[in-house]
Coordinates of N, CA and C and ligand atoms in Angstrom, one line a residue:
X77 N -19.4 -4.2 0.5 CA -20.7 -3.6 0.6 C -20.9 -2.9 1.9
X78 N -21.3 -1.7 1.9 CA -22.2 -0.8 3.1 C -22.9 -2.1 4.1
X79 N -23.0 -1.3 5.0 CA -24.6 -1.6 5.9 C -25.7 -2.0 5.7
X80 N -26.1 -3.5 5.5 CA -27.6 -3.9 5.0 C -28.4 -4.2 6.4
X81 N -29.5 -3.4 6.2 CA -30.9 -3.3 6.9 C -31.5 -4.3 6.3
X82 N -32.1 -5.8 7.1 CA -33.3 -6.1 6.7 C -34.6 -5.2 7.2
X83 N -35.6 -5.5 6.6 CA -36.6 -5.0 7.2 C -37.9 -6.1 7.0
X84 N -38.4 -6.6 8.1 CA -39.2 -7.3 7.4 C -40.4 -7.5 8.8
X85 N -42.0 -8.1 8.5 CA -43.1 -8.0 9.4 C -44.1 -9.0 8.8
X86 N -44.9 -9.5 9.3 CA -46.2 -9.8 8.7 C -46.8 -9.2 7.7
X87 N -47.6 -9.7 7.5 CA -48.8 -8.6 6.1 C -49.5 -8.0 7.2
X88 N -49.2 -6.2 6.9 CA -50.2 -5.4 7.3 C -49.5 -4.6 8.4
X89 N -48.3 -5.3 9.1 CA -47.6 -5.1 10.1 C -47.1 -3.6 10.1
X90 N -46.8 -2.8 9.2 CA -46.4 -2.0 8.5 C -44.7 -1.7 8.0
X91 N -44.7 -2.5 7.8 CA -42.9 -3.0 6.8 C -43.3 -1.3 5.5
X92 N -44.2 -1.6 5.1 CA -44.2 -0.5 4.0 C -44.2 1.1 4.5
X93 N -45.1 1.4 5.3 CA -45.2 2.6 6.5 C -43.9 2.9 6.8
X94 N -43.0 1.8 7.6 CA -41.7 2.0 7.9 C -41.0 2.7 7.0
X95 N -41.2 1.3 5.7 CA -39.8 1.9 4.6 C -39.8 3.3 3.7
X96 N -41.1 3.7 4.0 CA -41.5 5.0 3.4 C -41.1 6.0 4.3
X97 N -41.1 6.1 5.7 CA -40.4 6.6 6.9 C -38.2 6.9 6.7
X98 N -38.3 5.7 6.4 CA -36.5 5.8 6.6 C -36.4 6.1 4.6
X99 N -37.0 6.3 3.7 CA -36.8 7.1 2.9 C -37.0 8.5 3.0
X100 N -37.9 9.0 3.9 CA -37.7 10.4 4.0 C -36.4 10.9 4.7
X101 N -35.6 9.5 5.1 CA -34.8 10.1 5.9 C -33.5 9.8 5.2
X102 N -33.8 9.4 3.4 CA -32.3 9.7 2.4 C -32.1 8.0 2.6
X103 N -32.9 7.3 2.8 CA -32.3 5.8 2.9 C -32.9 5.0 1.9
X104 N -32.0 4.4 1.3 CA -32.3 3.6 -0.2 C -33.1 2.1 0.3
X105 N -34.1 2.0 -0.4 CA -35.1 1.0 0.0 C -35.0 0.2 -1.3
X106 N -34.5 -1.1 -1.2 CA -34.9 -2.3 -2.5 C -35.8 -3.0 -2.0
X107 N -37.1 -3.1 -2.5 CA -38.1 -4.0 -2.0 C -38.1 -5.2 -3.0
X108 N -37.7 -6.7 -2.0 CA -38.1 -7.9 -2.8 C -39.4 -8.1 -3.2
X109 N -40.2 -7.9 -2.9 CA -41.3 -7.9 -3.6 C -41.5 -7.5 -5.2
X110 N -40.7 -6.1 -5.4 CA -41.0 -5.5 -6.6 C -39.6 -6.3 -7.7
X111 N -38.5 -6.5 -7.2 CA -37.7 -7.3 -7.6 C -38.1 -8.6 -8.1
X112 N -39.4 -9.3 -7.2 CA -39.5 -10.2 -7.8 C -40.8 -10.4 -8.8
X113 N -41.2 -9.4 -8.7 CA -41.9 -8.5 -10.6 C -41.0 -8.4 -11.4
X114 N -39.7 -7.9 -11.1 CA -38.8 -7.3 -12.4 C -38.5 -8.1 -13.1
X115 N -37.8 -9.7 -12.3 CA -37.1 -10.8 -12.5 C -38.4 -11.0 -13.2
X116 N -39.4 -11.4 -13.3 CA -40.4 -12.2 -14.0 C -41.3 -10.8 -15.2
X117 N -40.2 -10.1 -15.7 CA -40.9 -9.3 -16.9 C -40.4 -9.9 -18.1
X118 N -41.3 -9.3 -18.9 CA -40.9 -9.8 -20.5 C -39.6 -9.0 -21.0
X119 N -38.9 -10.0 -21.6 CA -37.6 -10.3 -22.2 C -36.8 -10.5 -20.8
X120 N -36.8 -10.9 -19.6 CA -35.9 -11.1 -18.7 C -35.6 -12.5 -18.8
X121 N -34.5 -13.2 -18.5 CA -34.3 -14.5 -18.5 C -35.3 -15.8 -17.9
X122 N -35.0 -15.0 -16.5 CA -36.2 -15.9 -15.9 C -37.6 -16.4 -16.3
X123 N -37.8 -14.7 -17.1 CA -39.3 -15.8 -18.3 C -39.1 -16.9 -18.8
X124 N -38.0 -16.5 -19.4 CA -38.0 -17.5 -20.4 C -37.4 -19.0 -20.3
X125 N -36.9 -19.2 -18.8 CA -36.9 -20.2 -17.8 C -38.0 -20.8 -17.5
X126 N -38.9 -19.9 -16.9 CA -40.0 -20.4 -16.7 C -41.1 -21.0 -17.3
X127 N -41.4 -20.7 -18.7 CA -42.0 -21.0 -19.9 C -41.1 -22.3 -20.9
X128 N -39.5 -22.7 -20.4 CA -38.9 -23.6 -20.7 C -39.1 -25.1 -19.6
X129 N -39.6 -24.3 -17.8 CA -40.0 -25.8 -17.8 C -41.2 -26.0 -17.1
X130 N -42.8 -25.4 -18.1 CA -43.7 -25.6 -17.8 C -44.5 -25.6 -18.9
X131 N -43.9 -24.4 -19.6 CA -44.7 -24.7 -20.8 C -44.9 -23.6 -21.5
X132 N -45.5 -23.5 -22.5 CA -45.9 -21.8 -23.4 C -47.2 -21.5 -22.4
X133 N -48.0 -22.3 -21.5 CA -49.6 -22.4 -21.4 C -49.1 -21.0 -20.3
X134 N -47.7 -21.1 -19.7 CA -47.5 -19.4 -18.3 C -47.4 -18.5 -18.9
X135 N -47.8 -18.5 -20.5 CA -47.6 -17.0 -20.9 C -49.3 -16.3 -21.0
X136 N -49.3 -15.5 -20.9 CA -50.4 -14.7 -21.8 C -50.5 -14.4 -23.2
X137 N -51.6 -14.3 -23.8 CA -51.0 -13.6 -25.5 C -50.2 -12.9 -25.6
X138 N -50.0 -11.6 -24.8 CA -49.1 -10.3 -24.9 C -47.6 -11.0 -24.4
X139 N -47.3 -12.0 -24.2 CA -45.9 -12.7 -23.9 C -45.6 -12.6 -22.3
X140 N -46.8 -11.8 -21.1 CA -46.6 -11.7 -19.9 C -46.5 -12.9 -19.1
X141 N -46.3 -13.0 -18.2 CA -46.3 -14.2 -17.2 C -47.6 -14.3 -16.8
X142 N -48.7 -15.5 -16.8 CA -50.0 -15.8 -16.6 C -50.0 -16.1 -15.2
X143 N -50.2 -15.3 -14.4 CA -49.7 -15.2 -13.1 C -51.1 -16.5 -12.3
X144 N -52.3 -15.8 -12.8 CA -53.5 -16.8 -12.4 C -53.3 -18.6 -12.7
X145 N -53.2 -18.6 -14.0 CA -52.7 -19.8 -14.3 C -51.2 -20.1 -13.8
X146 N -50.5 -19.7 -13.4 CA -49.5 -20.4 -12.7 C -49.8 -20.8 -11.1
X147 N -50.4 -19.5 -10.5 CA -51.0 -20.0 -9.0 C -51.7 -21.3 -9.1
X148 N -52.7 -21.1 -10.0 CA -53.7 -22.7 -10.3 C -52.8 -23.7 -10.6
X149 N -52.1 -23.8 -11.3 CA -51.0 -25.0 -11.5 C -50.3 -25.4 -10.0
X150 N -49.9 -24.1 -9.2 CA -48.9 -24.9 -8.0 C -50.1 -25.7 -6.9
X151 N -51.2 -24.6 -7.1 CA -52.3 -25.2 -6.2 C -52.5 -26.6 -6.6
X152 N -52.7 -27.4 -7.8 CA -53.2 -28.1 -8.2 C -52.1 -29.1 -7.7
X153 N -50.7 -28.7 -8.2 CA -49.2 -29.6 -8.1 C -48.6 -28.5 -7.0
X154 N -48.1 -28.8 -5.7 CA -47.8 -28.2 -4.7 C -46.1 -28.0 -5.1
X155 N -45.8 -29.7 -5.7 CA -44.3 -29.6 -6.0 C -43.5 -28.5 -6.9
X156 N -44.7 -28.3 -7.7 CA -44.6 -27.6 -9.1 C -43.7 -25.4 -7.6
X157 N -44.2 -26.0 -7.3 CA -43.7 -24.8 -6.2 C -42.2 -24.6 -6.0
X158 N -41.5 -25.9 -6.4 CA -40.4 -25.8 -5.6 C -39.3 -25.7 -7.4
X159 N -40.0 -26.2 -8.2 CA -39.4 -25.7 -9.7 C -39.1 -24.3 -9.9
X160 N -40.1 -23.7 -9.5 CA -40.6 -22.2 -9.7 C -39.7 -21.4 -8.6
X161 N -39.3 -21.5 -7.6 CA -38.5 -21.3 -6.4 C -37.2 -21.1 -6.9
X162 N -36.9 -22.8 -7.7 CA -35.4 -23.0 -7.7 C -35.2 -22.0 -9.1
X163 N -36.0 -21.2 -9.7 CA -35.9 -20.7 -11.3 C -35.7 -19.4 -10.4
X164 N -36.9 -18.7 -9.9 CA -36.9 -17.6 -9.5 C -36.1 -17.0 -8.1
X165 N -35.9 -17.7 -7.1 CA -34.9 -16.9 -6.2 C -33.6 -17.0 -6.5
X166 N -33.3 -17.6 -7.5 CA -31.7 -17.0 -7.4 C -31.7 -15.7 -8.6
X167 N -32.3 -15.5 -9.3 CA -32.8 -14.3 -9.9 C -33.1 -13.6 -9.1
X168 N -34.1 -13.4 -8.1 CA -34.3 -12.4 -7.2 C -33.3 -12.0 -6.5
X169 N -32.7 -13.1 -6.0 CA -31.4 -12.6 -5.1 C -30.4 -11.9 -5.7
X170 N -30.1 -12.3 -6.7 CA -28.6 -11.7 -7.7 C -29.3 -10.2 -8.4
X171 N -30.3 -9.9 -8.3 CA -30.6 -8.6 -8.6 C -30.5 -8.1 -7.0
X172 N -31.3 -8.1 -6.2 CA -31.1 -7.5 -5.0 C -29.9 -7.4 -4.7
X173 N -28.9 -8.2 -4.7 CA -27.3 -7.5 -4.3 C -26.9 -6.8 -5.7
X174 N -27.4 -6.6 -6.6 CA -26.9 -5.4 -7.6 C -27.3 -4.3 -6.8
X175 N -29.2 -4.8 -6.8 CA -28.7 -3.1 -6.4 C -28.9 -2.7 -4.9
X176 N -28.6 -3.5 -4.1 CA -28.0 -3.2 -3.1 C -26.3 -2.4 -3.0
X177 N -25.9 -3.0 -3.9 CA -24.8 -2.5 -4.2 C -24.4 -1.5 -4.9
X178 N -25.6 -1.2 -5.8 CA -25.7 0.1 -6.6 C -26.1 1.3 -5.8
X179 N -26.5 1.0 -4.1 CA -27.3 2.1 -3.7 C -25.7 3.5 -3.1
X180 N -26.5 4.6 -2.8 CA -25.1 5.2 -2.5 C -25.7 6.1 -0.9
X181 N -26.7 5.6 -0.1 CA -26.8 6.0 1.1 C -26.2 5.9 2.1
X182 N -26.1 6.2 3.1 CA -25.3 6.1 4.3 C -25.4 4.3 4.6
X183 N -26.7 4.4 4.8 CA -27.1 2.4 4.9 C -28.0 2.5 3.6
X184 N -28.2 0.8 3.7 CA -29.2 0.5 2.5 C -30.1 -0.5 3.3
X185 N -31.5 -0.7 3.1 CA -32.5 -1.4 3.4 C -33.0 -2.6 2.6
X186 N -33.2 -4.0 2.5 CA -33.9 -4.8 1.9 C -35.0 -5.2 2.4
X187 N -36.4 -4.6 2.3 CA -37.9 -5.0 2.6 C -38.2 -5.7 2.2
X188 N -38.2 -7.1 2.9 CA -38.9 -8.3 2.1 C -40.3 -8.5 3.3
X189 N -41.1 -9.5 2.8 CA -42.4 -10.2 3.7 C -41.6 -11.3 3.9
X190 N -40.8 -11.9 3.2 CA -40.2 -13.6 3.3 C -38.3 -13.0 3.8
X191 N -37.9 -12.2 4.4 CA -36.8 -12.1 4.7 C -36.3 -13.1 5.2
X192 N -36.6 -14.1 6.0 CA -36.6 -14.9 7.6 C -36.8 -16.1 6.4
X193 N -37.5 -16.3 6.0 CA -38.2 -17.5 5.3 C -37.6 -18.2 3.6
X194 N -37.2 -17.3 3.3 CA -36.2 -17.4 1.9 C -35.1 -16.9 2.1
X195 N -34.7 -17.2 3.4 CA -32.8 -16.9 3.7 C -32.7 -15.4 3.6
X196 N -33.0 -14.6 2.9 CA -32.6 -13.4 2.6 C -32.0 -12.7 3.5
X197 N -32.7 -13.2 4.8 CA -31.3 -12.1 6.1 C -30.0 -12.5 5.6
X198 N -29.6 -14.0 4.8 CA -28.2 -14.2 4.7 C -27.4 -13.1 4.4
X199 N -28.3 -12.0 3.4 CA -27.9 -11.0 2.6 C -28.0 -9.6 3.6
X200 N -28.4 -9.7 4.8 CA -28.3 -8.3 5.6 C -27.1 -8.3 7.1
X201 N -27.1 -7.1 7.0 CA -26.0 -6.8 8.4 C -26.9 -7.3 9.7
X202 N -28.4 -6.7 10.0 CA -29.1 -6.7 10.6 C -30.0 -6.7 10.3
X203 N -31.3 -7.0 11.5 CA -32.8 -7.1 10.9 C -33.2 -6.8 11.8
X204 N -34.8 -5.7 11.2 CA -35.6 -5.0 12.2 C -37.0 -5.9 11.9
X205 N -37.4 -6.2 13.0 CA -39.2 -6.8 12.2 C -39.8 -5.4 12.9
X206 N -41.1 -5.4 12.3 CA -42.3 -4.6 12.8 C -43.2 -5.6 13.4
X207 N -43.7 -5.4 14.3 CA -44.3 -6.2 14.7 C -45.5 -5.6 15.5
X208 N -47.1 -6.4 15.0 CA -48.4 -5.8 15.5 C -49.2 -7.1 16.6
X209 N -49.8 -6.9 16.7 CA -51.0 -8.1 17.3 C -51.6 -8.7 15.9
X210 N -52.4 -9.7 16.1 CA -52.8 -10.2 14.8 C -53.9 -9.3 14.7
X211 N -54.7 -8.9 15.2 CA -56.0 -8.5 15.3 C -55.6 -7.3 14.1
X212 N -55.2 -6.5 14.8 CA -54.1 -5.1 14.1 C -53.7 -5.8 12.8
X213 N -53.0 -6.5 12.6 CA -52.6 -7.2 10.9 C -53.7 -6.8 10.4
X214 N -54.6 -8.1 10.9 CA -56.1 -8.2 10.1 C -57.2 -7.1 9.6
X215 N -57.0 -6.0 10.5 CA -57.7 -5.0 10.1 C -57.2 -3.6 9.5
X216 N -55.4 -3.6 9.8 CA -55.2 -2.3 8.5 C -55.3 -3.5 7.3
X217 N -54.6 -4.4 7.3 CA -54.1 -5.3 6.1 C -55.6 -5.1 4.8
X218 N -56.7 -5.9 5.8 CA -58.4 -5.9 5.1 C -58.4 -4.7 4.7
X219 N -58.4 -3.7 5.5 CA -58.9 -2.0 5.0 C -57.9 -1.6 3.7
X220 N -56.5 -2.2 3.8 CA -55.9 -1.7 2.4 C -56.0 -2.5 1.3
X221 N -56.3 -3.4 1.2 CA -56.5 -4.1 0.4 C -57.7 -4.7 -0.7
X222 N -59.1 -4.8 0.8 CA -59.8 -5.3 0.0 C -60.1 -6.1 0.1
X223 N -59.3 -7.6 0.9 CA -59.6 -8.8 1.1 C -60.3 -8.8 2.7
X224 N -60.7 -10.0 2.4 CA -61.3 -10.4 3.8 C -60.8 -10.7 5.0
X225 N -61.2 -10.6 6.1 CA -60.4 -11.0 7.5 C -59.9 -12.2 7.3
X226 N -60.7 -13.1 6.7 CA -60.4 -14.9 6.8 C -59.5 -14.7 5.9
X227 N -59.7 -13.9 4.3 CA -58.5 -14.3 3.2 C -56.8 -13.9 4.1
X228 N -56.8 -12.6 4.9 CA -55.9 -12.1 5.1 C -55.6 -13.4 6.8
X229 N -56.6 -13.8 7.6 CA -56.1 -14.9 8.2 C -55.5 -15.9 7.5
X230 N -55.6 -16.1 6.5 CA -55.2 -18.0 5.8 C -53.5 -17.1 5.3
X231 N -53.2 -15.8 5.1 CA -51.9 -15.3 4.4 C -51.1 -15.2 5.7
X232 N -51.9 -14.7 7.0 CA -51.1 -15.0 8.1 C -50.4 -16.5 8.7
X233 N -51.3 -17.0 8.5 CA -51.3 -18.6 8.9 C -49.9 -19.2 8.3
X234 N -49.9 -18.8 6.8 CA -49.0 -19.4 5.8 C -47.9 -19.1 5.7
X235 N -47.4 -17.1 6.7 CA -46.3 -16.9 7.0 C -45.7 -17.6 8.4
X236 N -44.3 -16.9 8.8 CA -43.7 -17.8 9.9 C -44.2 -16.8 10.7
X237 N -44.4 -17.6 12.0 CA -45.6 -16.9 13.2 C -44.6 -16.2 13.8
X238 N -45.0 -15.2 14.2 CA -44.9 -14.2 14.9 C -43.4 -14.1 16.1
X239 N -43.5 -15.5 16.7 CA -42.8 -15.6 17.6 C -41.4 -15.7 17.5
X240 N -41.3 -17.1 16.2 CA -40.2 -17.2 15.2 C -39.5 -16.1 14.5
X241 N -40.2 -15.2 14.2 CA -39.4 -14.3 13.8 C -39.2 -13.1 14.7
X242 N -39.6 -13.1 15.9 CA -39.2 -12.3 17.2 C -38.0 -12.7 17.5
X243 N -37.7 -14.1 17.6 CA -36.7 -14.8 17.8 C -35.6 -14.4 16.8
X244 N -35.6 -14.5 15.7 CA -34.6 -14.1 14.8 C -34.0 -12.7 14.4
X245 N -35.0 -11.9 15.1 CA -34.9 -10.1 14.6 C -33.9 -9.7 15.6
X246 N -33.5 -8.7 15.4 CA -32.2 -8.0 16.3 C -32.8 -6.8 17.1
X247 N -33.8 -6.2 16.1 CA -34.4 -4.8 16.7 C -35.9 -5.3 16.5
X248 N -37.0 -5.1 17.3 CA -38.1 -5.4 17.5 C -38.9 -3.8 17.4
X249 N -39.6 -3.4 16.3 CA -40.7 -2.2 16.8 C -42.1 -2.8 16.5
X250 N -42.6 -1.7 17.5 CA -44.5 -2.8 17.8 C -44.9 -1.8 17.7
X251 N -45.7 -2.2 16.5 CA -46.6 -1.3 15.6 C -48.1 -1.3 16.2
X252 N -48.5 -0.9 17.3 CA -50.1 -1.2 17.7 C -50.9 0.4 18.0
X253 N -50.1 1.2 17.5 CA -50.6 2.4 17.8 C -50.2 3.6 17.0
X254 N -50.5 4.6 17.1 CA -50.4 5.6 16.0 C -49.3 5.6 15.2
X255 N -49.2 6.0 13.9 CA -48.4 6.0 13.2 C -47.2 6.9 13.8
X256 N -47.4 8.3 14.2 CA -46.3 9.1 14.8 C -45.8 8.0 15.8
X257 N -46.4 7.3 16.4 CA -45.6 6.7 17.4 C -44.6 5.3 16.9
X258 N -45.1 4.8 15.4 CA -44.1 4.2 14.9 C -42.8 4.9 14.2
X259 N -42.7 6.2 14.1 CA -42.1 7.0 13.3 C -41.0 7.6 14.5
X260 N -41.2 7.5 16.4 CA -41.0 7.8 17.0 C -40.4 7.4 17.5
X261 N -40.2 5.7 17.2 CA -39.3 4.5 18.0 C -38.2 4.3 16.5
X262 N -38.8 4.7 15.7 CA -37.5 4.3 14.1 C -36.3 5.5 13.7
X263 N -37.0 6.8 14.6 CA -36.0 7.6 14.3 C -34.6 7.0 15.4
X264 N -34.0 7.1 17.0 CA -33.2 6.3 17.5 C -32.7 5.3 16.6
X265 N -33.8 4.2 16.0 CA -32.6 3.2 15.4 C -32.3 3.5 14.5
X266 N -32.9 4.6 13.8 CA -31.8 5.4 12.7 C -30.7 5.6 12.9
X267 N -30.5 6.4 13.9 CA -29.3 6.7 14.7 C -28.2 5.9 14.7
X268 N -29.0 5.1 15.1 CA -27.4 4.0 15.6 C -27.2 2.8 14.4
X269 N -28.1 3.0 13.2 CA -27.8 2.2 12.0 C -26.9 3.1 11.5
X270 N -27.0 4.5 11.6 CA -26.0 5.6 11.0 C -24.8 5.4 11.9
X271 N -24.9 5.3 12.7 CA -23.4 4.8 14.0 C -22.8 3.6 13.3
X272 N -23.3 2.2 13.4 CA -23.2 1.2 12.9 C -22.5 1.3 11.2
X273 N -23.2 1.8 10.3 CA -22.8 2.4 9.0 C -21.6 2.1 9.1
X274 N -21.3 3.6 9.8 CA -20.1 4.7 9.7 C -18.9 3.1 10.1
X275 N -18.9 2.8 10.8 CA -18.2 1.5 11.4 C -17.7 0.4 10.8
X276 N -19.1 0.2 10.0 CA -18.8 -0.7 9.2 C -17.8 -0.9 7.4
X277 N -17.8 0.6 7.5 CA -16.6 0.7 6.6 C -15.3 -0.3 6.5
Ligands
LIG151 P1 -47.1 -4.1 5.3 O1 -46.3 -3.4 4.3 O2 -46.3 -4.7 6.4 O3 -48.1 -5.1 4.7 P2 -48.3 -1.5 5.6 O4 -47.2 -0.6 5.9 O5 -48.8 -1.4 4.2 O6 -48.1 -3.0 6.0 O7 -49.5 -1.2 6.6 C1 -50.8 -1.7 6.4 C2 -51.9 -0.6 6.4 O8 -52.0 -0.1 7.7 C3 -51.5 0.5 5.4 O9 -52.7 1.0 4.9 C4 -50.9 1.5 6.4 O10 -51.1 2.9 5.9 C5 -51.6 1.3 7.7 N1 -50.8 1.6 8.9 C6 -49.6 1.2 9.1 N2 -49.2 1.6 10.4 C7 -50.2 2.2 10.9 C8 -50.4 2.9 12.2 N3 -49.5 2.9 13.1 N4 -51.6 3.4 12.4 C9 -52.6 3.4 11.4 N5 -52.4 2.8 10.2 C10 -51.3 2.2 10.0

């Protein structure tokens, strides 16, 4: 396999801003996030894993995954978390190296929020975090979303803080100021990820 980019930040940090950035620049973005929608659609296996060890009650009428009622169930059973883990990330993973593998850019990118936290760097060459003040999370995060300062504080709390994952990242950009100026520090590490690439052959 090519050159794998993690890319990964807090909520709000701008991980998405970024990866929208190094797609204008021809670079193949697989976001775990949306992968781990795909894994959990109707007729994919993993549904039907997951409806084998919990019950018919995670479906909806239309055969979708009952996403509300499943939250309420782990809230209720915290354990019930770690069933659901062991069903769904090795599904997530084994798609992400397809199509990681399927991509045909110079490098390829995996955007996750849990990169650091569900192993997933295992799966990259290198890892860039974005990284903002909390303050900055809390207020583009609220403004795009909708949620509250406190809802979007309790999602910060619940990820790995800030420092931990300073510690583990290779390339550090600090997102606390205009966007051109995040677009201004990503072009260079483009550079030398296209250096790197080329090497990695
Ligand atoms: P993430 O994907 O890490 O949760 P986003 O990239 O969606 O974060 O950024 C959160 C919000 O802040 C989005 O609405 C985005 O457009 C905005 N944003 C990101 N970076 C900047 C910036 N440097 N200046 C102003 N707004 C920004």
């Amino acid at each position: 396999m090519g050159f794998i980019l993690g890319l990964t930040g807090g909520i709000g940090s701008g991980k998405s801003a970024a990866s929208a950035w190094f797609e204008t620049q021809g670079i193949h973005v697989v976001d775990a996030d949306v992968v781990a929608r795909e894994v959990v659609q109707v007729g994919q296996v993993t549904l039907d894993n997951i409806r084998l060890a919990f019950g018919d009650w995670v479906l909806l009428d239309n055969g979708e995954l009952d996403r509300t009622a499943l939250r309420n169930h782990i809230f209720q059973f915290p354990e019930a978390r770690q069933v659901l883990n062991q069903i769904t990330h090795p599904a997530i993973r084994a798609s992400i190296i397809q199509q990681l593998q399927q991509a045909s850019s110079p490098y390829v990118i995996l955007v996750s929020p849990l990169l650091f936290e569900t192993n997933q760097h295992e799966m990259t060459d290198h890892n860039l975090l974005i990284d903002t003040s909390e303050e900055i999370q809390i207020l583009r995060a609220s403004s795009r979303d909708g949620q509250t300062p406190e809802q979007i504080r309790q999602i910060i709390a619940a990820q790995m803080s800030r420092q931990q994952k300073i510690a583990m990242a290779d390339d550090i950009v600090t997102n606390d100021g205009h966007i051109e100026h995040l677009y201004s520090q990503l072009m260079p590490l483009h550079e030398l990820y296209l250096l790197r690439a080329e090497k990695h052959h």
